[in-house]
């Protein structure tokens, strides 16, 4: 059982480091003064889901869920 726990711990560390890197790669969500005039709705703002920023957001969500699941599994002391 020790081998399974070791593998899960290594996977947990990899997920943690990857999650930190993905969060640091993302842009800030503050719109600034441009939001007052309504000029923030550009082509890139409308199609953000298909851009690299949208991919980073999706990957961050998936890794956050995986982080939570691994944290709960490692805390159960089953292994």
PDB file of N, CA and C in Angstrom:
ATOM      1  N   UNK A   1       0.808  -1.197   0.000  1.00  0.00           N
ATOM      2  CA  UNK A   1       0.000   0.000   0.000  1.00  0.00           C
ATOM      3  C   UNK A   1       0.858   1.270   0.000  1.00  0.00           C
ATOM      4  N   UNK A   2       2.074   1.170   0.457  1.00  0.00           N
ATOM      5  CA  UNK A   2       2.956   2.330   0.502  1.00  0.00           C
ATOM      6  C   UNK A   2       3.299   2.863  -0.875  1.00  0.00           C
ATOM      7  N   UNK A   3       3.343   1.960  -1.867  1.00  0.00           N
ATOM      8  CA  UNK A   3       3.675   2.385  -3.231  1.00  0.00           C
ATOM      9  C   UNK A   3       2.551   3.233  -3.828  1.00  0.00           C
ATOM     10  N   UNK A   4       1.314   2.851  -3.547  1.00  0.00           N
ATOM     11  CA  UNK A   4       0.172   3.620  -4.068  1.00  0.00           C
ATOM     12  C   UNK A   4       0.165   5.020  -3.457  1.00  0.00           C
ATOM     13  N   UNK A   5       0.425   5.095  -2.159  1.00  0.00           N
ATOM     14  CA  UNK A   5       0.464   6.401  -1.496  1.00  0.00           C
ATOM     15  C   UNK A   5       1.592   7.264  -2.052  1.00  0.00           C
ATOM     16  N   UNK A   6       2.740   6.657  -2.340  1.00  0.00           N
ATOM     17  CA  UNK A   6       3.875   7.395  -2.896  1.00  0.00           C
ATOM     18  C   UNK A   6       3.539   7.930  -4.287  1.00  0.00           C
ATOM     19  N   UNK A   7       2.906   7.117  -5.105  1.00  0.00           N
ATOM     20  CA  UNK A   7       2.514   7.548  -6.453  1.00  0.00           C
ATOM     21  C   UNK A   7       1.501   8.683  -6.376  1.00  0.00           C
ATOM     22  N   UNK A   8       0.509   8.560  -5.483  1.00  0.00           N
ATOM     23  CA  UNK A   8      -0.489   9.621  -5.329  1.00  0.00           C
ATOM     24  C   UNK A   8       0.141  10.912  -4.806  1.00  0.00           C
ATOM     25  N   UNK A   9       1.120  10.784  -3.923  1.00  0.00           N
ATOM     26  CA  UNK A   9       1.793  11.968  -3.401  1.00  0.00           C
ATOM     27  C   UNK A   9       2.599  12.664  -4.488  1.00  0.00           C
ATOM     28  N   UNK A  10       3.291  11.905  -5.310  1.00  0.00           N
ATOM     29  CA  UNK A  10       4.050  12.498  -6.418  1.00  0.00           C
ATOM     30  C   UNK A  10       3.103  13.162  -7.405  1.00  0.00           C
ATOM     31  N   UNK A  11       1.986  12.509  -7.714  1.00  0.00           N
ATOM     32  CA  UNK A  11       0.984  13.103  -8.607  1.00  0.00           C
ATOM     33  C   UNK A  11       0.414  14.384  -8.003  1.00  0.00           C
ATOM     34  N   UNK A  12       0.190  14.381  -6.694  1.00  0.00           N
ATOM     35  CA  UNK A  12      -0.316  15.553  -5.998  1.00  0.00           C
ATOM     36  C   UNK A  12       0.664  16.723  -6.104  1.00  0.00           C
ATOM     37  N   UNK A  13       1.942  16.458  -5.947  1.00  0.00           N
ATOM     38  CA  UNK A  13       2.960  17.507  -6.044  1.00  0.00           C
ATOM     39  C   UNK A  13       3.027  18.064  -7.464  1.00  0.00           C
ATOM     40  N   UNK A  14       2.941  17.181  -8.454  1.00  0.00           N
ATOM     41  CA  UNK A  14       2.961  17.635  -9.853  1.00  0.00           C
ATOM     42  C   UNK A  14       1.742  18.508 -10.144  1.00  0.00           C
ATOM     43  N   UNK A  15       0.570  18.098  -9.658  1.00  0.00           N
ATOM     44  CA  UNK A  15      -0.654  18.889  -9.858  1.00  0.00           C
ATOM     45  C   UNK A  15      -0.516  20.249  -9.172  1.00  0.00           C
ATOM     46  N   UNK A  16       0.055  20.276  -7.969  1.00  0.00           N
ATOM     47  CA  UNK A  16       0.230  21.542  -7.237  1.00  0.00           C
ATOM     48  C   UNK A  16       1.117  22.513  -7.997  1.00  0.00           C
ATOM     49  N   UNK A  17       2.254  22.029  -8.460  1.00  0.00           N
ATOM     50  CA  UNK A  17       3.195  22.901  -9.184  1.00  0.00           C
ATOM     51  C   UNK A  17       2.577  23.374 -10.493  1.00  0.00           C
ATOM     52  N   UNK A  18       1.909  22.485 -11.213  1.00  0.00           N
ATOM     53  CA  UNK A  18       1.270  22.854 -12.476  1.00  0.00           C
ATOM     54  C   UNK A  18       0.159  23.870 -12.255  1.00  0.00           C
ATOM     55  N   UNK A  19      -0.599  23.702 -11.193  1.00  0.00           N
ATOM     56  CA  UNK A  19      -1.675  24.638 -10.875  1.00  0.00           C
ATOM     57  C   UNK A  19      -1.122  26.032 -10.569  1.00  0.00           C
ATOM     58  N   UNK A  20      -0.037  26.092  -9.832  1.00  0.00           N
ATOM     59  CA  UNK A  20       0.585  27.388  -9.530  1.00  0.00           C
ATOM     60  C   UNK A  20       1.066  28.059 -10.810  1.00  0.00           C
ATOM     61  N   UNK A  21       1.708  27.307 -11.691  1.00  0.00           N
ATOM     62  CA  UNK A  21       2.207  27.870 -12.944  1.00  0.00           C
ATOM     63  C   UNK A  21       1.054  28.371 -13.813  1.00  0.00           C
ATOM     64  N   UNK A  22      -0.027  27.603 -13.898  1.00  0.00           N
ATOM     65  CA  UNK A  22      -1.170  28.028 -14.711  1.00  0.00           C
ATOM     66  C   UNK A  22      -1.821  29.294 -14.168  1.00  0.00           C
ATOM     67  N   UNK A  23      -1.926  29.399 -12.858  1.00  0.00           N
ATOM     68  CA  UNK A  23      -2.532  30.595 -12.274  1.00  0.00           C
ATOM     69  C   UNK A  23      -1.648  31.810 -12.532  1.00  0.00           C
ATOM     70  N   UNK A  24      -0.348  31.644 -12.440  1.00  0.00           N
ATOM     71  CA  UNK A  24       0.553  32.764 -12.688  1.00  0.00           C
ATOM     72  C   UNK A  24       0.589  33.180 -14.154  1.00  0.00           C
ATOM     73  N   UNK A  25       0.270  32.276 -15.065  1.00  0.00           N
ATOM     74  CA  UNK A  25       0.270  32.602 -16.490  1.00  0.00           C
ATOM     75  C   UNK A  25      -0.966  33.385 -16.913  1.00  0.00           C
ATOM     76  N   UNK A  26      -2.022  33.364 -16.126  1.00  0.00           N
ATOM     77  CA  UNK A  26      -3.269  34.014 -16.519  1.00  0.00           C
ATOM     78  C   UNK A  26      -3.206  35.521 -16.292  1.00  0.00           C
ATOM     79  N   UNK A  27      -3.998  36.222 -17.092  1.00  0.00           N
ATOM     80  CA  UNK A  27      -4.108  37.663 -16.953  1.00  0.00           C
ATOM     81  C   UNK A  27      -5.045  38.003 -15.807  1.00  0.00           C
ATOM     82  N   UNK A  28      -4.927  39.239 -15.317  1.00  0.00           N
ATOM     83  CA  UNK A  28      -5.822  39.701 -14.269  1.00  0.00           C
ATOM     84  C   UNK A  28      -7.227  39.886 -14.799  1.00  0.00           C
ATOM     85  N   UNK A  29      -8.221  39.774 -13.922  1.00  0.00           N
ATOM     86  CA  UNK A  29      -9.621  39.895 -14.336  1.00  0.00           C
ATOM     87  C   UNK A  29     -10.158  41.317 -14.181  1.00  0.00           C
ATOM     88  N   UNK A  30      -9.373  42.225 -13.635  1.00  0.00           N
ATOM     89  CA  UNK A  30      -9.866  43.592 -13.448  1.00  0.00           C
ATOM     90  C   UNK A  30      -9.946  44.295 -14.794  1.00  0.00           C
ATOM     91  N   UNK A  31     -11.068  44.927 -15.048  1.00  0.00           N
ATOM     92  CA  UNK A  31     -11.290  45.592 -16.323  1.00  0.00           C
ATOM     93  C   UNK A  31     -10.719  47.003 -16.332  1.00  0.00           C
ATOM     94  N   UNK A  32     -10.507  47.594 -15.181  1.00  0.00           N
ATOM     95  CA  UNK A  32      -9.951  48.933 -15.123  1.00  0.00           C
ATOM     96  C   UNK A  32     -10.965  49.990 -15.519  1.00  0.00           C
ATOM     97  N   UNK A  33     -10.479  51.143 -15.975  1.00  0.00           N
ATOM     98  CA  UNK A  33     -11.352  52.250 -16.351  1.00  0.00           C
ATOM     99  C   UNK A  33     -12.044  52.031 -17.694  1.00  0.00           C
ATOM    100  N   UNK A  34     -11.571  51.066 -18.489  1.00  0.00           N
ATOM    101  CA  UNK A  34     -12.198  50.794 -19.775  1.00  0.00           C
ATOM    102  C   UNK A  34     -13.606  50.246 -19.634  1.00  0.00           C
ATOM    103  N   UNK A  35     -13.935  49.675 -18.482  1.00  0.00           N
ATOM    104  CA  UNK A  35     -15.260  49.099 -18.276  1.00  0.00           C
ATOM    105  C   UNK A  35     -16.329  50.170 -18.109  1.00  0.00           C
ATOM    106  N   UNK A  36     -15.925  51.377 -17.744  1.00  0.00           N
ATOM    107  CA  UNK A  36     -16.895  52.447 -17.537  1.00  0.00           C
ATOM    108  C   UNK A  36     -17.568  52.818 -18.852  1.00  0.00           C
ATOM    109  N   UNK A  37     -16.790  52.921 -19.907  1.00  0.00           N
ATOM    110  CA  UNK A  37     -17.339  53.305 -21.200  1.00  0.00           C
ATOM    111  C   UNK A  37     -17.904  52.151 -21.990  1.00  0.00           C
ATOM    112  N   UNK A  38     -17.765  50.948 -21.507  1.00  0.00           N
ATOM    113  CA  UNK A  38     -18.285  49.796 -22.224  1.00  0.00           C
ATOM    114  C   UNK A  38     -17.400  49.349 -23.369  1.00  0.00           C
ATOM    115  N   UNK A  39     -16.137  49.737 -23.358  1.00  0.00           N
ATOM    116  CA  UNK A  39     -15.242  49.402 -24.465  1.00  0.00           C
ATOM    117  C   UNK A  39     -14.527  48.074 -24.264  1.00  0.00           C
ATOM    118  N   UNK A  40     -14.863  47.337 -23.234  1.00  0.00           N
ATOM    119  CA  UNK A  40     -14.167  46.083 -22.977  1.00  0.00           C
ATOM    120  C   UNK A  40     -14.679  44.942 -23.843  1.00  0.00           C
ATOM    121  N   UNK A  41     -15.784  45.126 -24.515  1.00  0.00           N
ATOM    122  CA  UNK A  41     -16.366  44.079 -25.341  1.00  0.00           C
ATOM    123  C   UNK A  41     -15.722  44.143 -26.721  1.00  0.00           C
ATOM    124  N   UNK A  42     -14.582  43.483 -26.867  1.00  0.00           N
ATOM    125  CA  UNK A  42     -13.879  43.432 -28.142  1.00  0.00           C
ATOM    126  C   UNK A  42     -14.000  42.029 -28.723  1.00  0.00           C
ATOM    127  N   UNK A  43     -13.374  41.836 -29.859  1.00  0.00           N
ATOM    128  CA  UNK A  43     -13.389  40.514 -30.482  1.00  0.00           C
ATOM    129  C   UNK A  43     -12.754  39.483 -29.564  1.00  0.00           C
ATOM    130  N   UNK A  44     -11.635  39.832 -28.946  1.00  0.00           N
ATOM    131  CA  UNK A  44     -10.939  38.884 -28.071  1.00  0.00           C
ATOM    132  C   UNK A  44     -11.722  38.652 -26.787  1.00  0.00           C
ATOM    133  N   UNK A  45     -12.466  39.641 -26.341  1.00  0.00           N
ATOM    134  CA  UNK A  45     -13.280  39.456 -25.144  1.00  0.00           C
ATOM    135  C   UNK A  45     -14.449  38.524 -25.380  1.00  0.00           C
ATOM    136  N   UNK A  46     -15.024  38.584 -26.582  1.00  0.00           N
ATOM    137  CA  UNK A  46     -16.165  37.731 -26.908  1.00  0.00           C
ATOM    138  C   UNK A  46     -15.736  36.289 -27.156  1.00  0.00           C
ATOM    139  N   UNK A  47     -14.570  36.097 -27.725  1.00  0.00           N
ATOM    140  CA  UNK A  47     -14.103  34.756 -28.090  1.00  0.00           C
ATOM    141  C   UNK A  47     -13.016  34.249 -27.157  1.00  0.00           C
ATOM    142  N   UNK A  48     -13.090  34.618 -25.916  1.00  0.00           N
ATOM    143  CA  UNK A  48     -12.056  34.235 -24.959  1.00  0.00           C
ATOM    144  C   UNK A  48     -12.016  32.731 -24.723  1.00  0.00           C
ATOM    145  N   UNK A  49     -13.126  32.050 -24.897  1.00  0.00           N
ATOM    146  CA  UNK A  49     -13.165  30.612 -24.683  1.00  0.00           C
ATOM    147  C   UNK A  49     -12.344  29.833 -25.686  1.00  0.00           C
ATOM    148  N   UNK A  50     -12.125  30.406 -26.850  1.00  0.00           N
ATOM    149  CA  UNK A  50     -11.357  29.719 -27.893  1.00  0.00           C
ATOM    150  C   UNK A  50      -9.900  30.152 -27.916  1.00  0.00           C
ATOM    151  N   UNK A  51      -9.514  31.068 -27.072  1.00  0.00           N
ATOM    152  CA  UNK A  51      -8.146  31.573 -27.075  1.00  0.00           C
ATOM    153  C   UNK A  51      -7.289  30.809 -26.070  1.00  0.00           C
ATOM    154  N   UNK A  52      -6.041  31.196 -25.982  1.00  0.00           N
ATOM    155  CA  UNK A  52      -5.129  30.577 -25.032  1.00  0.00           C
ATOM    156  C   UNK A  52      -5.585  30.864 -23.601  1.00  0.00           C
ATOM    157  N   UNK A  53      -6.132  32.041 -23.365  1.00  0.00           N
ATOM    158  CA  UNK A  53      -6.630  32.385 -22.023  1.00  0.00           C
ATOM    159  C   UNK A  53      -7.778  31.466 -21.621  1.00  0.00           C
ATOM    160  N   UNK A  54      -8.658  31.165 -22.564  1.00  0.00           N
ATOM    161  CA  UNK A  54      -9.760  30.248 -22.276  1.00  0.00           C
ATOM    162  C   UNK A  54      -9.263  28.845 -21.963  1.00  0.00           C
ATOM    163  N   UNK A  55      -8.231  28.418 -22.669  1.00  0.00           N
ATOM    164  CA  UNK A  55      -7.643  27.110 -22.403  1.00  0.00           C
ATOM    165  C   UNK A  55      -7.002  27.075 -21.021  1.00  0.00           C
ATOM    166  N   UNK A  56      -6.335  28.152 -20.641  1.00  0.00           N
ATOM    167  CA  UNK A  56      -5.729  28.212 -19.313  1.00  0.00           C
ATOM    168  C   UNK A  56      -6.783  28.157 -18.211  1.00  0.00           C
ATOM    169  N   UNK A  57      -7.904  28.820 -18.424  1.00  0.00           N
ATOM    170  CA  UNK A  57      -8.986  28.809 -17.434  1.00  0.00           C
ATOM    171  C   UNK A  57      -9.568  27.405 -17.295  1.00  0.00           C
ATOM    172  N   UNK A  58      -9.782  26.725 -18.418  1.00  0.00           N
ATOM    173  CA  UNK A  58     -10.334  25.369 -18.367  1.00  0.00           C
ATOM    174  C   UNK A  58      -9.365  24.406 -17.679  1.00  0.00           C
ATOM    175  N   UNK A  59      -8.079  24.497 -18.019  1.00  0.00           N
ATOM    176  CA  UNK A  59      -7.086  23.636 -17.390  1.00  0.00           C
ATOM    177  C   UNK A  59      -6.975  23.906 -15.896  1.00  0.00           C
ATOM    178  N   UNK A  60      -7.105  25.174 -15.516  1.00  0.00           N
ATOM    179  CA  UNK A  60      -7.041  25.520 -14.101  1.00  0.00           C
ATOM    180  C   UNK A  60      -8.207  24.894 -13.346  1.00  0.00           C
ATOM    181  N   UNK A  61      -9.387  24.923 -13.931  1.00  0.00           N
ATOM    182  CA  UNK A  61     -10.553  24.315 -13.284  1.00  0.00           C
ATOM    183  C   UNK A  61     -10.377  22.813 -13.130  1.00  0.00           C
ATOM    184  N   UNK A  62      -9.887  22.146 -14.175  1.00  0.00           N
ATOM    185  CA  UNK A  62      -9.696  20.697 -14.123  1.00  0.00           C
ATOM    186  C   UNK A  62      -8.644  20.340 -13.070  1.00  0.00           C
ATOM    187  N   UNK A  63      -7.535  21.082 -13.053  1.00  0.00           N
ATOM    188  CA  UNK A  63      -6.487  20.795 -12.077  1.00  0.00           C
ATOM    189  C   UNK A  63      -6.924  21.124 -10.656  1.00  0.00           C
ATOM    190  N   UNK A  64      -7.769  22.122 -10.483  1.00  0.00           N
ATOM    191  CA  UNK A  64      -8.267  22.447  -9.144  1.00  0.00           C
ATOM    192  C   UNK A  64      -9.142  21.318  -8.609  1.00  0.00           C
ATOM    193  N   UNK A  65      -9.977  20.746  -9.466  1.00  0.00           N
ATOM    194  CA  UNK A  65     -10.816  19.621  -9.053  1.00  0.00           C
ATOM    195  C   UNK A  65      -9.947  18.408  -8.734  1.00  0.00           C
ATOM    196  N   UNK A  66      -8.949  18.146  -9.579  1.00  0.00           N
ATOM    197  CA  UNK A  66      -8.032  17.036  -9.331  1.00  0.00           C
ATOM    198  C   UNK A  66      -7.253  17.242  -8.039  1.00  0.00           C
ATOM    199  N   UNK A  67      -6.866  18.487  -7.763  1.00  0.00           N
ATOM    200  CA  UNK A  67      -6.172  18.825  -6.519  1.00  0.00           C
ATOM    201  C   UNK A  67      -7.034  18.483  -5.311  1.00  0.00           C
ATOM    202  N   UNK A  68      -8.307  18.868  -5.355  1.00  0.00           N
ATOM    203  CA  UNK A  68      -9.214  18.593  -4.244  1.00  0.00           C
ATOM    204  C   UNK A  68      -9.423  17.086  -4.049  1.00  0.00           C
ATOM    205  N   UNK A  69      -9.618  16.366  -5.137  1.00  0.00           N
ATOM    206  CA  UNK A  69      -9.841  14.927  -5.042  1.00  0.00           C
ATOM    207  C   UNK A  69      -8.621  14.221  -4.462  1.00  0.00           C
ATOM    208  N   UNK A  70      -7.431  14.584  -4.962  1.00  0.00           N
ATOM    209  CA  UNK A  70      -6.217  13.965  -4.452  1.00  0.00           C
ATOM    210  C   UNK A  70      -5.986  14.322  -2.976  1.00  0.00           C
ATOM    211  N   UNK A  71      -6.300  15.545  -2.589  1.00  0.00           N
ATOM    212  CA  UNK A  71      -6.125  15.945  -1.199  1.00  0.00           C
ATOM    213  C   UNK A  71      -7.033  15.135  -0.274  1.00  0.00           C
ATOM    214  N   UNK A  72      -8.259  14.898  -0.709  1.00  0.00           N
ATOM    215  CA  UNK A  72      -9.186  14.111   0.113  1.00  0.00           C
ATOM    216  C   UNK A  72      -8.724  12.651   0.171  1.00  0.00           C
ATOM    217  N   UNK A  73      -8.308  12.098  -0.962  1.00  0.00           N
ATOM    218  CA  UNK A  73      -7.856  10.707  -0.980  1.00  0.00           C
ATOM    219  C   UNK A  73      -6.623  10.515  -0.097  1.00  0.00           C
ATOM    220  N   UNK A  74      -5.672  11.445  -0.189  1.00  0.00           N
ATOM    221  CA  UNK A  74      -4.450  11.321   0.627  1.00  0.00           C
ATOM    222  C   UNK A  74      -4.733  11.522   2.110  1.00  0.00           C
ATOM    223  N   UNK A  75      -5.789  12.227   2.435  1.00  0.00           N
ATOM    224  CA  UNK A  75      -6.119  12.494   3.836  1.00  0.00           C
ATOM    225  C   UNK A  75      -6.921  11.353   4.472  1.00  0.00           C
ATOM    226  N   UNK A  76      -7.449  10.449   3.690  1.00  0.00           N
ATOM    227  CA  UNK A  76      -8.273   9.353   4.211  1.00  0.00           C
ATOM    228  C   UNK A  76      -7.459   8.311   4.978  1.00  0.00           C
ATOM    229  N   UNK A  77      -6.170   8.264   4.771  1.00  0.00           N
ATOM    230  CA  UNK A  77      -5.288   7.287   5.407  1.00  0.00           C
ATOM    231  C   UNK A  77      -5.686   5.854   5.098  1.00  0.00           C
ATOM    232  N   UNK A  78      -6.207   5.617   3.899  1.00  0.00           N
ATOM    233  CA  UNK A  78      -6.561   4.278   3.483  1.00  0.00           C
ATOM    234  C   UNK A  78      -5.322   3.537   2.990  1.00  0.00           C
ATOM    235  N   UNK A  79      -4.395   4.290   2.409  1.00  0.00           N
ATOM    236  CA  UNK A  79      -3.202   3.676   1.833  1.00  0.00           C
ATOM    237  C   UNK A  79      -2.062   3.665   2.809  1.00  0.00           C
TER     238      UNK A  79
END
